Amino acid sequence: MDTAKKIKESAAKAKKKLAFTGSITRDPTKNLTKAYILALGLIALLTVGVHIITAHITEQQKESAEITYHVGRQRTLMQQIVLYATNYYHIGESLDYDFMMQSSWDMQKGHEYILRTIGDQNKSLALHRIYYKPPFNLNEQVVAFSGMVKEFSQYPIKSDAVEDFSKQREELVNKLNYKATHVLRPSMDAALESYQTETLEKIARFYSIQLGGALFILIVLLAEAMFIFRPLITKIKEYNAVLQRYALEDSLTGLNNRRAFMNAAEIELKKAKREKTAITVALL
């Protein structure tokens, strides 16, 4: 009875050991490869996303600098037009006329560029509101100002013979000065301030997204190390231990085989030689 019981227990242990080693001996490199490809793909995707955001921030800064330059230049050109028109009215110098018309042409081209840039409301809600909606209606004001300059340019230099022309020219100069000082300049100042504030808010949001992407990459790397590579390395160690046991044990009896004996014998022989002690080999 005792012998039969021992045989059953030995068989149960062998079966359990076989099941355990069977699960261990499955090659873990496949899982490691899949996990590595998955983690690498996530990191690559996030890196590309961060790169796109960085490029968008750069493009936003470039566009902001260009629009800010053109709006600021509009203010300068407007003041130059008023100055040249005043000098042309009082002195009648043709050079002032040429400068006035060149500045007016440059102002119109800059205005067209700004309108093309903000044609889509998604580009800049602030500029779109200031250029197309009350109380500023900056687009209408700039068009009206350009029309007044064009009208002023059509009058002759000297109009002493016709008093009406002189009065009309004087009224136009005063209107140009008033519109530039009290209408266009405050509107353009508001446009610059609103657009810069809007741009800074957009860039701050992009930087937040970029920072979130970088933090997510770090989280993915930590999760990869903790939940993918660490368990797989443990399984690889167990896998190597089982392979080593298979190489040194007899699969039927579980006893050490000839390879294990030769390895142990070599170690003992080296130890005996190093310590200069006797060694005995017993054969059964």
PDB file of C-alpha atoms in Angstrom:
ATOM      1  CA  MET A   1       0.000   0.000   0.000  1.00  0.00           C
ATOM      2  CA  ASP A   2       2.746   2.391   0.947  1.00  0.00           C
ATOM      3  CA  THR A   3       4.591   1.626  -2.261  1.00  0.00           C
ATOM      4  CA  ALA A   4       1.468   2.163  -4.387  1.00  0.00           C
ATOM      5  CA  LYS A   5       0.732   5.444  -2.563  1.00  0.00           C
ATOM      6  CA  LYS A   6       4.256   6.677  -3.135  1.00  0.00           C
ATOM      7  CA  ILE A   7       4.026   5.758  -6.802  1.00  0.00           C
ATOM      8  CA  LYS A   8       0.769   7.773  -7.143  1.00  0.00           C
ATOM      9  CA  GLU A   9       2.266  10.786  -5.345  1.00  0.00           C
ATOM     10  CA  SER A  10       5.358  10.629  -7.526  1.00  0.00           C
ATOM     11  CA  ALA A  11       3.193  10.437 -10.640  1.00  0.00           C
ATOM     12  CA  ALA A  12       1.096  13.418  -9.497  1.00  0.00           C
ATOM     13  CA  LYS A  13       4.207  15.493  -8.777  1.00  0.00           C
ATOM     14  CA  ALA A  14       5.684  14.533 -12.131  1.00  0.00           C
ATOM     15  CA  LYS A  15       2.439  15.514 -13.913  1.00  0.00           C
ATOM     16  CA  LYS A  16       2.324  18.854 -12.069  1.00  0.00           C
ATOM     17  CA  LYS A  17       5.962  19.506 -12.825  1.00  0.00           C
ATOM     18  CA  LEU A  18       5.391  18.625 -16.468  1.00  0.00           C
ATOM     19  CA  ALA A  19       2.466  21.043 -16.714  1.00  0.00           C
ATOM     20  CA  PHE A  20       4.517  23.814 -15.103  1.00  0.00           C
ATOM     21  CA  THR A  21       7.548  23.254 -17.258  1.00  0.00           C
ATOM     22  CA  GLY A  22       5.333  23.005 -20.316  1.00  0.00           C
ATOM     23  CA  SER A  23       3.998  26.493 -19.690  1.00  0.00           C
ATOM     24  CA  ILE A  24       7.490  27.806 -19.015  1.00  0.00           C
ATOM     25  CA  THR A  25       9.088  26.222 -22.027  1.00  0.00           C
ATOM     26  CA  ARG A  26       6.898  28.082 -24.481  1.00  0.00           C
ATOM     27  CA  ASP A  27       9.241  30.472 -26.259  1.00  0.00           C
ATOM     28  CA  PRO A  28       8.723  33.969 -24.726  1.00  0.00           C
ATOM     29  CA  THR A  29      10.588  35.796 -27.482  1.00  0.00           C
ATOM     30  CA  LYS A  30       7.399  35.997 -29.556  1.00  0.00           C
ATOM     31  CA  ASN A  31       5.630  37.955 -26.827  1.00  0.00           C
ATOM     32  CA  LEU A  32       8.711  40.095 -26.363  1.00  0.00           C
ATOM     33  CA  THR A  33       8.793  40.932 -30.066  1.00  0.00           C
ATOM     34  CA  LYS A  34       5.093  41.832 -30.123  1.00  0.00           C
ATOM     35  CA  ALA A  35       5.408  43.974 -27.003  1.00  0.00           C
ATOM     36  CA  TYR A  36       8.485  45.722 -28.377  1.00  0.00           C
ATOM     37  CA  ILE A  37       6.800  46.464 -31.718  1.00  0.00           C
ATOM     38  CA  LEU A  38       3.671  47.763 -29.942  1.00  0.00           C
ATOM     39  CA  ALA A  39       5.657  50.038 -27.614  1.00  0.00           C
ATOM     40  CA  LEU A  40       7.890  51.224 -30.446  1.00  0.00           C
ATOM     41  CA  GLY A  41       4.843  51.979 -32.578  1.00  0.00           C
ATOM     42  CA  LEU A  42       3.229  54.030 -29.802  1.00  0.00           C
ATOM     43  CA  ILE A  43       6.423  55.992 -29.200  1.00  0.00           C
ATOM     44  CA  ALA A  44       6.888  56.596 -32.938  1.00  0.00           C
ATOM     45  CA  LEU A  45       3.277  57.768 -33.267  1.00  0.00           C
ATOM     46  CA  LEU A  46       3.597  60.143 -30.336  1.00  0.00           C
ATOM     47  CA  THR A  47       6.946  61.436 -31.594  1.00  0.00           C
ATOM     48  CA  VAL A  48       5.426  62.220 -34.988  1.00  0.00           C
ATOM     49  CA  GLY A  49       2.513  63.940 -33.236  1.00  0.00           C
ATOM     50  CA  VAL A  50       4.863  66.089 -31.151  1.00  0.00           C
ATOM     51  CA  HIS A  51       6.834  66.946 -34.307  1.00  0.00           C
ATOM     52  CA  ILE A  52       3.641  68.022 -36.087  1.00  0.00           C
ATOM     53  CA  ILE A  53       2.668  70.194 -33.127  1.00  0.00           C
ATOM     54  CA  THR A  54       6.140  71.772 -33.066  1.00  0.00           C
ATOM     55  CA  ALA A  55       5.915  72.499 -36.803  1.00  0.00           C
ATOM     56  CA  HIS A  56       2.451  74.010 -36.280  1.00  0.00           C
ATOM     57  CA  ILE A  57       3.790  76.231 -33.486  1.00  0.00           C
ATOM     58  CA  THR A  58       6.611  77.408 -35.772  1.00  0.00           C
ATOM     59  CA  GLU A  59       4.148  78.109 -38.587  1.00  0.00           C
ATOM     60  CA  GLN A  60       1.858  79.972 -36.187  1.00  0.00           C
ATOM     61  CA  GLN A  61       4.746  82.134 -34.985  1.00  0.00           C
ATOM     62  CA  LYS A  62       5.826  82.857 -38.567  1.00  0.00           C
ATOM     63  CA  GLU A  63       2.294  83.799 -39.615  1.00  0.00           C
ATOM     64  CA  SER A  64       1.870  85.928 -36.505  1.00  0.00           C
ATOM     65  CA  ALA A  65       5.102  87.799 -37.222  1.00  0.00           C
ATOM     66  CA  GLU A  66       4.027  88.468 -40.833  1.00  0.00           C
ATOM     67  CA  ILE A  67       0.554  89.719 -39.906  1.00  0.00           C
ATOM     68  CA  THR A  68       1.927  91.826 -37.052  1.00  0.00           C
ATOM     69  CA  TYR A  69       4.462  93.329 -39.470  1.00  0.00           C
ATOM     70  CA  HIS A  70       1.814  94.191 -42.062  1.00  0.00           C
ATOM     71  CA  VAL A  71      -0.636  95.682 -39.556  1.00  0.00           C
ATOM     72  CA  GLY A  72       2.165  97.731 -37.970  1.00  0.00           C
ATOM     73  CA  ARG A  73       3.330  98.859 -41.416  1.00  0.00           C
ATOM     74  CA  GLN A  74      -0.231  99.918 -42.242  1.00  0.00           C
ATOM     75  CA  ARG A  75      -0.058 102.388 -39.365  1.00  0.00           C
ATOM     76  CA  THR A  76       3.274 103.773 -40.597  1.00  0.00           C
ATOM     77  CA  LEU A  77       2.098 104.064 -44.214  1.00  0.00           C
ATOM     78  CA  MET A  78      -1.107 105.771 -43.110  1.00  0.00           C
ATOM     79  CA  GLN A  79       0.842 108.427 -41.207  1.00  0.00           C
ATOM     80  CA  GLN A  80       3.178 108.913 -44.168  1.00  0.00           C
ATOM     81  CA  ILE A  81       0.229 109.401 -46.510  1.00  0.00           C
ATOM     82  CA  VAL A  82      -1.212 112.132 -44.286  1.00  0.00           C
ATOM     83  CA  LEU A  83       2.186 113.829 -44.052  1.00  0.00           C
ATOM     84  CA  TYR A  84       2.819 113.710 -47.817  1.00  0.00           C
ATOM     85  CA  ALA A  85      -0.738 114.867 -48.572  1.00  0.00           C
ATOM     86  CA  THR A  86      -0.352 117.840 -46.197  1.00  0.00           C
ATOM     87  CA  ASN A  87       2.990 118.820 -47.716  1.00  0.00           C
ATOM     88  CA  TYR A  88       1.584 118.387 -51.203  1.00  0.00           C
ATOM     89  CA  TYR A  89      -1.373 120.613 -50.328  1.00  0.00           C
ATOM     90  CA  HIS A  90       0.723 123.426 -48.829  1.00  0.00           C
ATOM     91  CA  ILE A  91       3.842 123.263 -51.013  1.00  0.00           C
ATOM     92  CA  GLY A  92       2.720 121.535 -54.181  1.00  0.00           C
ATOM     93  CA  GLU A  93       5.898 119.496 -54.545  1.00  0.00           C
ATOM     94  CA  SER A  94       5.466 116.677 -57.073  1.00  0.00           C
ATOM     95  CA  LEU A  95       7.827 114.463 -55.071  1.00  0.00           C
ATOM     96  CA  ASP A  96       5.377 114.532 -52.140  1.00  0.00           C
ATOM     97  CA  TYR A  97       2.658 113.456 -54.561  1.00  0.00           C
ATOM     98  CA  ASP A  98       4.733 110.519 -55.782  1.00  0.00           C
ATOM     99  CA  PHE A  99       5.548 109.433 -52.221  1.00  0.00           C
ATOM    100  CA  MET A 100       1.886 109.736 -51.244  1.00  0.00           C
ATOM    101  CA  MET A 101       0.746 107.548 -54.138  1.00  0.00           C
ATOM    102  CA  GLN A 102       3.485 104.964 -53.519  1.00  0.00           C
ATOM    103  CA  SER A 103       2.577 104.757 -49.819  1.00  0.00           C
ATOM    104  CA  SER A 104      -1.109 104.444 -50.741  1.00  0.00           C
ATOM    105  CA  TRP A 105      -0.305 101.590 -53.149  1.00  0.00           C
ATOM    106  CA  ASP A 106       1.801  99.815 -50.510  1.00  0.00           C
ATOM    107  CA  MET A 107      -0.984 100.241 -47.967  1.00  0.00           C
ATOM    108  CA  GLN A 108      -3.538  98.681 -50.319  1.00  0.00           C
ATOM    109  CA  LYS A 109      -1.260  95.707 -51.023  1.00  0.00           C
ATOM    110  CA  GLY A 110      -0.658  95.155 -47.308  1.00  0.00           C
ATOM    111  CA  HIS A 111      -4.382  95.392 -46.647  1.00  0.00           C
ATOM    112  CA  GLU A 112      -5.100  92.793 -49.349  1.00  0.00           C
ATOM    113  CA  TYR A 113      -2.536  90.445 -47.785  1.00  0.00           C
ATOM    114  CA  ILE A 114      -4.164  90.781 -44.364  1.00  0.00           C
ATOM    115  CA  LEU A 115      -7.619  90.128 -45.823  1.00  0.00           C
ATOM    116  CA  ARG A 116      -6.357  87.003 -47.625  1.00  0.00           C
ATOM    117  CA  THR A 117      -4.761  85.741 -44.431  1.00  0.00           C
ATOM    118  CA  ILE A 118      -7.852  86.243 -42.278  1.00  0.00           C
ATOM    119  CA  GLY A 119     -10.318  85.235 -44.999  1.00  0.00           C
ATOM    120  CA  ASP A 120     -10.966  82.063 -43.044  1.00  0.00           C
ATOM    121  CA  GLN A 121     -12.364  82.876 -39.604  1.00  0.00           C
ATOM    122  CA  ASN A 122     -10.473  79.944 -38.134  1.00  0.00           C
ATOM    123  CA  LYS A 123      -7.184  81.726 -38.834  1.00  0.00           C
ATOM    124  CA  SER A 124      -7.927  84.618 -36.488  1.00  0.00           C
ATOM    125  CA  LEU A 125     -11.308  85.301 -34.924  1.00  0.00           C
ATOM    126  CA  ALA A 126      -9.934  88.483 -33.330  1.00  0.00           C
ATOM    127  CA  LEU A 127      -8.784  90.062 -36.605  1.00  0.00           C
ATOM    128  CA  HIS A 128     -11.885  88.865 -38.437  1.00  0.00           C
ATOM    129  CA  ARG A 129     -14.065  90.551 -35.846  1.00  0.00           C
ATOM    130  CA  ILE A 130     -12.131  93.847 -35.929  1.00  0.00           C
ATOM    131  CA  TYR A 131     -11.896  94.009 -39.735  1.00  0.00           C
ATOM    132  CA  TYR A 132     -15.456  93.005 -40.587  1.00  0.00           C
ATOM    133  CA  LYS A 133     -17.697  93.728 -37.597  1.00  0.00           C
ATOM    134  CA  PRO A 134     -18.689  96.835 -35.622  1.00  0.00           C
ATOM    135  CA  PRO A 135     -17.627  98.906 -33.834  1.00  0.00           C
ATOM    136  CA  PHE A 136     -14.323  98.931 -35.764  1.00  0.00           C
ATOM    137  CA  ASN A 137     -15.197  97.750 -39.311  1.00  0.00           C
ATOM    138  CA  LEU A 138     -11.522  98.276 -40.135  1.00  0.00           C
ATOM    139  CA  ASN A 139     -11.857  96.921 -43.660  1.00  0.00           C
ATOM    140  CA  GLU A 140     -14.461  99.561 -44.574  1.00  0.00           C
ATOM    141  CA  GLN A 141     -12.416 102.296 -42.912  1.00  0.00           C
ATOM    142  CA  VAL A 142      -9.231 101.387 -44.833  1.00  0.00           C
ATOM    143  CA  VAL A 143     -11.156 101.236 -48.128  1.00  0.00           C
ATOM    144  CA  ALA A 144     -12.722 104.647 -47.393  1.00  0.00           C
ATOM    145  CA  PHE A 145      -9.298 106.095 -46.515  1.00  0.00           C
ATOM    146  CA  SER A 146      -7.805 104.790 -49.784  1.00  0.00           C
ATOM    147  CA  GLY A 147     -10.734 106.277 -51.698  1.00  0.00           C
ATOM    148  CA  MET A 148     -10.122 109.678 -50.090  1.00  0.00           C
ATOM    149  CA  VAL A 149      -6.442 109.514 -51.073  1.00  0.00           C
ATOM    150  CA  LYS A 150      -7.404 108.640 -54.641  1.00  0.00           C
ATOM    151  CA  GLU A 151      -9.884 111.526 -54.733  1.00  0.00           C
ATOM    152  CA  PHE A 152      -7.290 113.919 -53.326  1.00  0.00           C
ATOM    153  CA  SER A 153      -4.747 112.844 -55.950  1.00  0.00           C
ATOM    154  CA  GLN A 154      -7.102 113.845 -58.779  1.00  0.00           C
ATOM    155  CA  TYR A 155      -7.082 117.556 -57.888  1.00  0.00           C
ATOM    156  CA  PRO A 156      -4.483 119.802 -59.563  1.00  0.00           C
ATOM    157  CA  ILE A 157      -1.470 120.995 -57.609  1.00  0.00           C
ATOM    158  CA  LYS A 158      -2.460 124.677 -57.683  1.00  0.00           C
ATOM    159  CA  SER A 159      -6.066 125.712 -57.858  1.00  0.00           C
ATOM    160  CA  ASP A 160      -5.984 129.461 -57.179  1.00  0.00           C
ATOM    161  CA  ALA A 161      -8.178 130.090 -60.172  1.00  0.00           C
ATOM    162  CA  VAL A 162     -10.894 127.813 -58.862  1.00  0.00           C
ATOM    163  CA  GLU A 163     -11.620 128.437 -55.181  1.00  0.00           C
ATOM    164  CA  ASP A 164     -13.847 125.329 -54.828  1.00  0.00           C
ATOM    165  CA  PHE A 165     -10.958 122.970 -55.600  1.00  0.00           C
ATOM    166  CA  SER A 166      -8.819 124.570 -52.920  1.00  0.00           C
ATOM    167  CA  LYS A 167     -11.556 124.181 -50.307  1.00  0.00           C
ATOM    168  CA  GLN A 168     -12.237 120.596 -51.313  1.00  0.00           C
ATOM    169  CA  ARG A 169      -8.522 119.769 -51.140  1.00  0.00           C
ATOM    170  CA  GLU A 170      -8.290 121.372 -47.708  1.00  0.00           C
ATOM    171  CA  GLU A 171     -11.335 119.446 -46.492  1.00  0.00           C
ATOM    172  CA  LEU A 172      -9.897 116.177 -47.776  1.00  0.00           C
ATOM    173  CA  VAL A 173      -6.567 116.775 -46.021  1.00  0.00           C
ATOM    174  CA  ASN A 174      -8.411 117.454 -42.769  1.00  0.00           C
ATOM    175  CA  LYS A 175     -10.574 114.333 -43.252  1.00  0.00           C
ATOM    176  CA  LEU A 176      -7.499 112.216 -43.993  1.00  0.00           C
ATOM    177  CA  ASN A 177      -5.789 113.520 -40.870  1.00  0.00           C
ATOM    178  CA  TYR A 178      -8.880 112.962 -38.715  1.00  0.00           C
ATOM    179  CA  LYS A 179      -9.552 109.451 -40.024  1.00  0.00           C
ATOM    180  CA  ALA A 180      -5.916 108.420 -39.639  1.00  0.00           C
ATOM    181  CA  THR A 181      -5.580 109.823 -36.111  1.00  0.00           C
ATOM    182  CA  HIS A 182      -8.971 109.123 -34.556  1.00  0.00           C
ATOM    183  CA  VAL A 183     -10.334 106.136 -36.504  1.00  0.00           C
ATOM    184  CA  LEU A 184      -7.687 103.997 -38.175  1.00  0.00           C
ATOM    185  CA  ARG A 185      -4.909 104.252 -35.602  1.00  0.00           C
ATOM    186  CA  PRO A 186      -7.066 103.148 -32.607  1.00  0.00           C
ATOM    187  CA  SER A 187      -8.596 100.357 -34.710  1.00  0.00           C
ATOM    188  CA  MET A 188      -5.181  99.087 -35.827  1.00  0.00           C
ATOM    189  CA  ASP A 189      -3.874  99.285 -32.263  1.00  0.00           C
ATOM    190  CA  ALA A 190      -6.841  97.190 -31.131  1.00  0.00           C
ATOM    191  CA  ALA A 191      -6.223  94.742 -33.997  1.00  0.00           C
ATOM    192  CA  LEU A 192      -2.571  94.320 -33.024  1.00  0.00           C
ATOM    193  CA  GLU A 193      -3.328  93.865 -29.338  1.00  0.00           C
ATOM    194  CA  SER A 194      -6.181  91.407 -29.917  1.00  0.00           C
ATOM    195  CA  TYR A 195      -4.260  89.386 -32.475  1.00  0.00           C
ATOM    196  CA  GLN A 196      -1.126  89.131 -30.317  1.00  0.00           C
ATOM    197  CA  THR A 197      -3.201  88.043 -27.317  1.00  0.00           C
ATOM    198  CA  GLU A 198      -5.014  85.450 -29.429  1.00  0.00           C
ATOM    199  CA  THR A 199      -1.737  84.154 -30.882  1.00  0.00           C
ATOM    200  CA  LEU A 200      -0.110  83.816 -27.460  1.00  0.00           C
ATOM    201  CA  GLU A 201      -3.126  81.852 -26.205  1.00  0.00           C
ATOM    202  CA  LYS A 202      -2.954  79.495 -29.218  1.00  0.00           C
ATOM    203  CA  ILE A 203       0.784  78.924 -28.784  1.00  0.00           C
ATOM    204  CA  ALA A 204       0.282  78.288 -25.052  1.00  0.00           C
ATOM    205  CA  ARG A 205      -2.336  75.626 -25.878  1.00  0.00           C
ATOM    206  CA  PHE A 206       0.002  74.000 -28.402  1.00  0.00           C
ATOM    207  CA  TYR A 207       2.821  73.961 -25.859  1.00  0.00           C
ATOM    208  CA  SER A 208       0.481  72.312 -23.344  1.00  0.00           C
ATOM    209  CA  ILE A 209      -0.402  69.629 -25.896  1.00  0.00           C
ATOM    210  CA  GLN A 210       3.285  69.166 -26.701  1.00  0.00           C
ATOM    211  CA  LEU A 211       4.137  68.802 -23.017  1.00  0.00           C
ATOM    212  CA  GLY A 212       1.290  66.326 -22.558  1.00  0.00           C
ATOM    213  CA  GLY A 213       2.619  64.281 -25.480  1.00  0.00           C
ATOM    214  CA  ALA A 214       6.129  64.200 -23.995  1.00  0.00           C
ATOM    215  CA  LEU A 215       4.761  63.137 -20.600  1.00  0.00           C
ATOM    216  CA  PHE A 216       2.669  60.433 -22.266  1.00  0.00           C
ATOM    217  CA  ILE A 217       5.801  59.093 -24.001  1.00  0.00           C
ATOM    218  CA  LEU A 218       7.526  58.857 -20.610  1.00  0.00           C
ATOM    219  CA  ILE A 219       4.478  57.057 -19.166  1.00  0.00           C
ATOM    220  CA  VAL A 220       4.515  54.599 -22.078  1.00  0.00           C
ATOM    221  CA  LEU A 221       8.217  53.924 -21.511  1.00  0.00           C
ATOM    222  CA  LEU A 222       7.675  53.336 -17.781  1.00  0.00           C
ATOM    223  CA  ALA A 223       4.655  51.104 -18.428  1.00  0.00           C
ATOM    224  CA  GLU A 224       6.660  49.209 -21.023  1.00  0.00           C
ATOM    225  CA  ALA A 225       9.479  48.637 -18.533  1.00  0.00           C
ATOM    226  CA  MET A 226       7.198  47.683 -15.625  1.00  0.00           C
ATOM    227  CA  PHE A 227       4.463  45.625 -17.290  1.00  0.00           C
ATOM    228  CA  ILE A 228       6.051  44.253 -20.458  1.00  0.00           C
ATOM    229  CA  PHE A 229       9.814  43.867 -20.284  1.00  0.00           C
ATOM    230  CA  ARG A 230      10.111  43.104 -16.579  1.00  0.00           C
ATOM    231  CA  PRO A 231       7.651  40.128 -16.635  1.00  0.00           C
ATOM    232  CA  LEU A 232       9.129  38.890 -19.895  1.00  0.00           C
ATOM    233  CA  ILE A 233      12.671  39.012 -18.525  1.00  0.00           C
ATOM    234  CA  THR A 234      11.474  37.004 -15.529  1.00  0.00           C
ATOM    235  CA  LYS A 235       9.908  34.440 -17.872  1.00  0.00           C
ATOM    236  CA  ILE A 236      13.102  34.301 -19.914  1.00  0.00           C
ATOM    237  CA  LYS A 237      15.100  33.561 -16.766  1.00  0.00           C
ATOM    238  CA  GLU A 238      12.691  30.748 -15.883  1.00  0.00           C
ATOM    239  CA  TYR A 239      12.839  29.523 -19.462  1.00  0.00           C
ATOM    240  CA  ASN A 240      16.647  29.424 -19.354  1.00  0.00           C
ATOM    241  CA  ALA A 241      16.575  27.611 -16.003  1.00  0.00           C
ATOM    242  CA  VAL A 242      14.262  24.928 -17.419  1.00  0.00           C
ATOM    243  CA  LEU A 243      16.430  24.529 -20.515  1.00  0.00           C
ATOM    244  CA  GLN A 244      19.501  24.183 -18.342  1.00  0.00           C
ATOM    245  CA  ARG A 245      17.743  21.548 -16.206  1.00  0.00           C
ATOM    246  CA  TYR A 246      16.713  19.677 -19.360  1.00  0.00           C
ATOM    247  CA  ALA A 247      20.309  19.720 -20.517  1.00  0.00           C
ATOM    248  CA  LEU A 248      21.657  18.323 -17.211  1.00  0.00           C
ATOM    249  CA  GLU A 249      18.907  15.923 -16.082  1.00  0.00           C
ATOM    250  CA  ASP A 250      17.555  12.671 -17.351  1.00  0.00           C
ATOM    251  CA  SER A 251      13.963  13.233 -18.466  1.00  0.00           C
ATOM    252  CA  LEU A 252      12.781   9.842 -17.165  1.00  0.00           C
ATOM    253  CA  THR A 253      14.402   9.605 -13.723  1.00  0.00           C
ATOM    254  CA  GLY A 254      15.184  13.254 -13.004  1.00  0.00           C
ATOM    255  CA  LEU A 255      18.770  12.296 -12.145  1.00  0.00           C
ATOM    256  CA  ASN A 256      21.806  14.192 -13.378  1.00  0.00           C
ATOM    257  CA  ASN A 257      23.061  12.940 -16.720  1.00  0.00           C
ATOM    258  CA  ARG A 258      26.560  12.475 -18.067  1.00  0.00           C
ATOM    259  CA  ARG A 259      26.900  16.165 -19.008  1.00  0.00           C
ATOM    260  CA  ALA A 260      26.046  17.225 -15.448  1.00  0.00           C
ATOM    261  CA  PHE A 261      28.524  14.653 -14.088  1.00  0.00           C
ATOM    262  CA  MET A 262      31.315  15.893 -16.345  1.00  0.00           C
ATOM    263  CA  ASN A 263      30.626  19.530 -15.426  1.00  0.00           C
ATOM    264  CA  ALA A 264      30.612  18.721 -11.695  1.00  0.00           C
ATOM    265  CA  ALA A 265      33.723  16.554 -12.061  1.00  0.00           C
ATOM    266  CA  GLU A 266      35.597  19.292 -13.869  1.00  0.00           C
ATOM    267  CA  ILE A 267      34.709  21.785 -11.138  1.00  0.00           C
ATOM    268  CA  GLU A 268      35.829  19.396  -8.387  1.00  0.00           C
ATOM    269  CA  LEU A 269      39.048  18.521 -10.206  1.00  0.00           C
ATOM    270  CA  LYS A 270      39.920  22.208 -10.617  1.00  0.00           C
ATOM    271  CA  LYS A 271      39.084  22.811  -6.957  1.00  0.00           C
ATOM    272  CA  ALA A 272      41.247  19.855  -5.824  1.00  0.00           C
ATOM    273  CA  LYS A 273      44.105  20.998  -8.016  1.00  0.00           C
ATOM    274  CA  ARG A 274      43.799  24.579  -6.770  1.00  0.00           C
ATOM    275  CA  GLU A 275      43.647  23.530  -3.086  1.00  0.00           C
ATOM    276  CA  LYS A 276      46.059  20.600  -3.568  1.00  0.00           C
ATOM    277  CA  THR A 277      43.728  18.079  -1.961  1.00  0.00           C
ATOM    278  CA  ALA A 278      42.878  14.461  -2.812  1.00  0.00           C
ATOM    279  CA  ILE A 279      39.737  13.559  -4.761  1.00  0.00           C
ATOM    280  CA  THR A 280      37.779  10.306  -4.831  1.00  0.00           C
ATOM    281  CA  VAL A 281      35.437   9.021  -7.541  1.00  0.00           C
ATOM    282  CA  ALA A 282      32.947   6.322  -6.559  1.00  0.00           C
ATOM    283  CA  LEU A 283      31.182   4.319  -9.273  1.00  0.00           C
ATOM    284  CA  LEU A 284      27.943   2.510  -8.485  1.00  0.00           C
TER     285      LEU A 284
END
